[in-house]
Structure formats: C-alpha cells, structure tokens
Coordinates of C-alpha atoms in Angstrom, one line a residue:
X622 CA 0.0 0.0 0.0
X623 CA 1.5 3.7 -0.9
X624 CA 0.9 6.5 2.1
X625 CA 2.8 8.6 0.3
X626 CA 0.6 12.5 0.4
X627 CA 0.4 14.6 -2.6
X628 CA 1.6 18.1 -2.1
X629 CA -0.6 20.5 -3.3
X630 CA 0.8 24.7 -4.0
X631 CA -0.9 26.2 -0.9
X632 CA -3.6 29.0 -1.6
X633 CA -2.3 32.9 -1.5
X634 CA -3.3 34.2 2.3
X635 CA -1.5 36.8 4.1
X636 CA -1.2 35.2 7.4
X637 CA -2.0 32.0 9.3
X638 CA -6.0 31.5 8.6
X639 CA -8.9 28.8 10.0
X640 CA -11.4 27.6 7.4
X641 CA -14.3 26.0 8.7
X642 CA -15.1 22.1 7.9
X643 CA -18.6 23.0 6.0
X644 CA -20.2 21.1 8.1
X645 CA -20.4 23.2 11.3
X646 CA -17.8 21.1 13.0
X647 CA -14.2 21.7 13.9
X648 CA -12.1 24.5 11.6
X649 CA -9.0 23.2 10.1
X650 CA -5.7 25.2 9.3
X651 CA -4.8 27.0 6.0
X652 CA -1.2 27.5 5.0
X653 CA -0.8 31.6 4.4
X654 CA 2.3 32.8 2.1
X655 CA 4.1 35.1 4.7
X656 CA 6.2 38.5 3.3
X657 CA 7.7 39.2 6.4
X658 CA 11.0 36.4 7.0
X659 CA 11.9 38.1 9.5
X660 CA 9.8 37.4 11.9
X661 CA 9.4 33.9 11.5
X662 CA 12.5 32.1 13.3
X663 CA 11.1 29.2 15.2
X664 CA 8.4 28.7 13.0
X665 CA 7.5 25.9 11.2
X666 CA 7.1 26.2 7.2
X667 CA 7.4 25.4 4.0
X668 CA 8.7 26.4 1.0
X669 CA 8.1 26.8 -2.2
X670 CA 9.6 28.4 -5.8
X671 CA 7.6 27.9 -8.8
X672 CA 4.4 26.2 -6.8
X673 CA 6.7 23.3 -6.4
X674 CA 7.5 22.4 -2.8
X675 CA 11.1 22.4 -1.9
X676 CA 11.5 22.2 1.7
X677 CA 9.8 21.9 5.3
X678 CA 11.3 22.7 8.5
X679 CA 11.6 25.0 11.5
X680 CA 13.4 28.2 10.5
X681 CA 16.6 28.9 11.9
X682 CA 17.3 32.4 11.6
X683 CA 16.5 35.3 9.8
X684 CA 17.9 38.1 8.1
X685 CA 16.7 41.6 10.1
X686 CA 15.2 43.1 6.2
X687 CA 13.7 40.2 5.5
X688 CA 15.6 39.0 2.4
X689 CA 16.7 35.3 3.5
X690 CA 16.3 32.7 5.8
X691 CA 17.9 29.3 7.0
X692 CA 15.8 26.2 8.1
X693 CA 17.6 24.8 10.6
X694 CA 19.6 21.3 10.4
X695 CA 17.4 17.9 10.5
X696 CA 18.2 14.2 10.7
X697 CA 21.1 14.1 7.8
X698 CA 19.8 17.4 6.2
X699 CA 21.8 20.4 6.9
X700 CA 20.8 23.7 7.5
X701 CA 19.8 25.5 3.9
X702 CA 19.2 29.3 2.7
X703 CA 16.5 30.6 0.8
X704 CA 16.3 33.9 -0.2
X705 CA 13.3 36.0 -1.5
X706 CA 15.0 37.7 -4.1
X707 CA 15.7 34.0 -6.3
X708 CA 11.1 33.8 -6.1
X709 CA 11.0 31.4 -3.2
X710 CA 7.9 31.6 -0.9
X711 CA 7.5 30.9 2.8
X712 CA 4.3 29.7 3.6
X713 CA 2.9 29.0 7.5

C-alpha cells in the first residue's frame, strides 16, 4: 500500500487562517504565504519556488530586512538558505 501525500501549491493568504469544515464542525488550518521572513525564526514552514514544494522545517534564523532565511539542520539534512530575491515563498 503507498501512504505517500500529494503536495498541493498552498492558496495565496497573508497570514495563518482557519477555514471551517462546511459542516459546522471543527475549523482546520490553511497554509498563508508570509512577506515578512523576519519574523518567522522558530516557525514551522514550507517552501516553495515555482508552486513546487522544496523544503519543510523549522526556521533557523533570519535576516533583520527580510531578504533570506535558513531552516535549521534535520536528521542528515543540513541547514539551507532561501532567499526571496531567487522567487522562493515561505508559507505557514
């Protein structure tokens, strides 16, 4: 049997949303692209260039303008860079 998920391109949101079910019930969360790297050490997120997925993880560190970011070190992957100017997107 395969478990693998299919990644879908998140939807455009400026922030962390809630949707609700449609049935009344429990909301669930929405990913929201995020403009502002630099205030999002410790978060976890993903990202994406092209609406291709190209990372997860918990960022690192920041730059103070806003213009890169690392995800910190996991398991055998080491820490990486992204940086807005190249089109990648961080999304929460």
């Amino acid at each position: 049997m395969n478990s693998q998920a299919t990644l879908e391109a998140p939807r455009d949101a400026t922030d962390l949303n809630r949707e609700q079910d449609g049935q009344g019930g429990a909301s669930k969360k929405v990913l929201g692209l995020r403009a502002d790297w630099a205030r999002l050490p410790g978060r976890s997120v993903e990202v994406w260039l092209h609406g291709e997925h190209v990372a997860s993880g918990v960022v690192d560190q920041a730059a103070e303008d806003g213009s890169v970011l690392w995800i910190a070190a996991e398991g055998i992957s080491t820490r990486r860079i992204f940086d807005k100017s190249s089109g990648y997107q961080i999304w929460v």
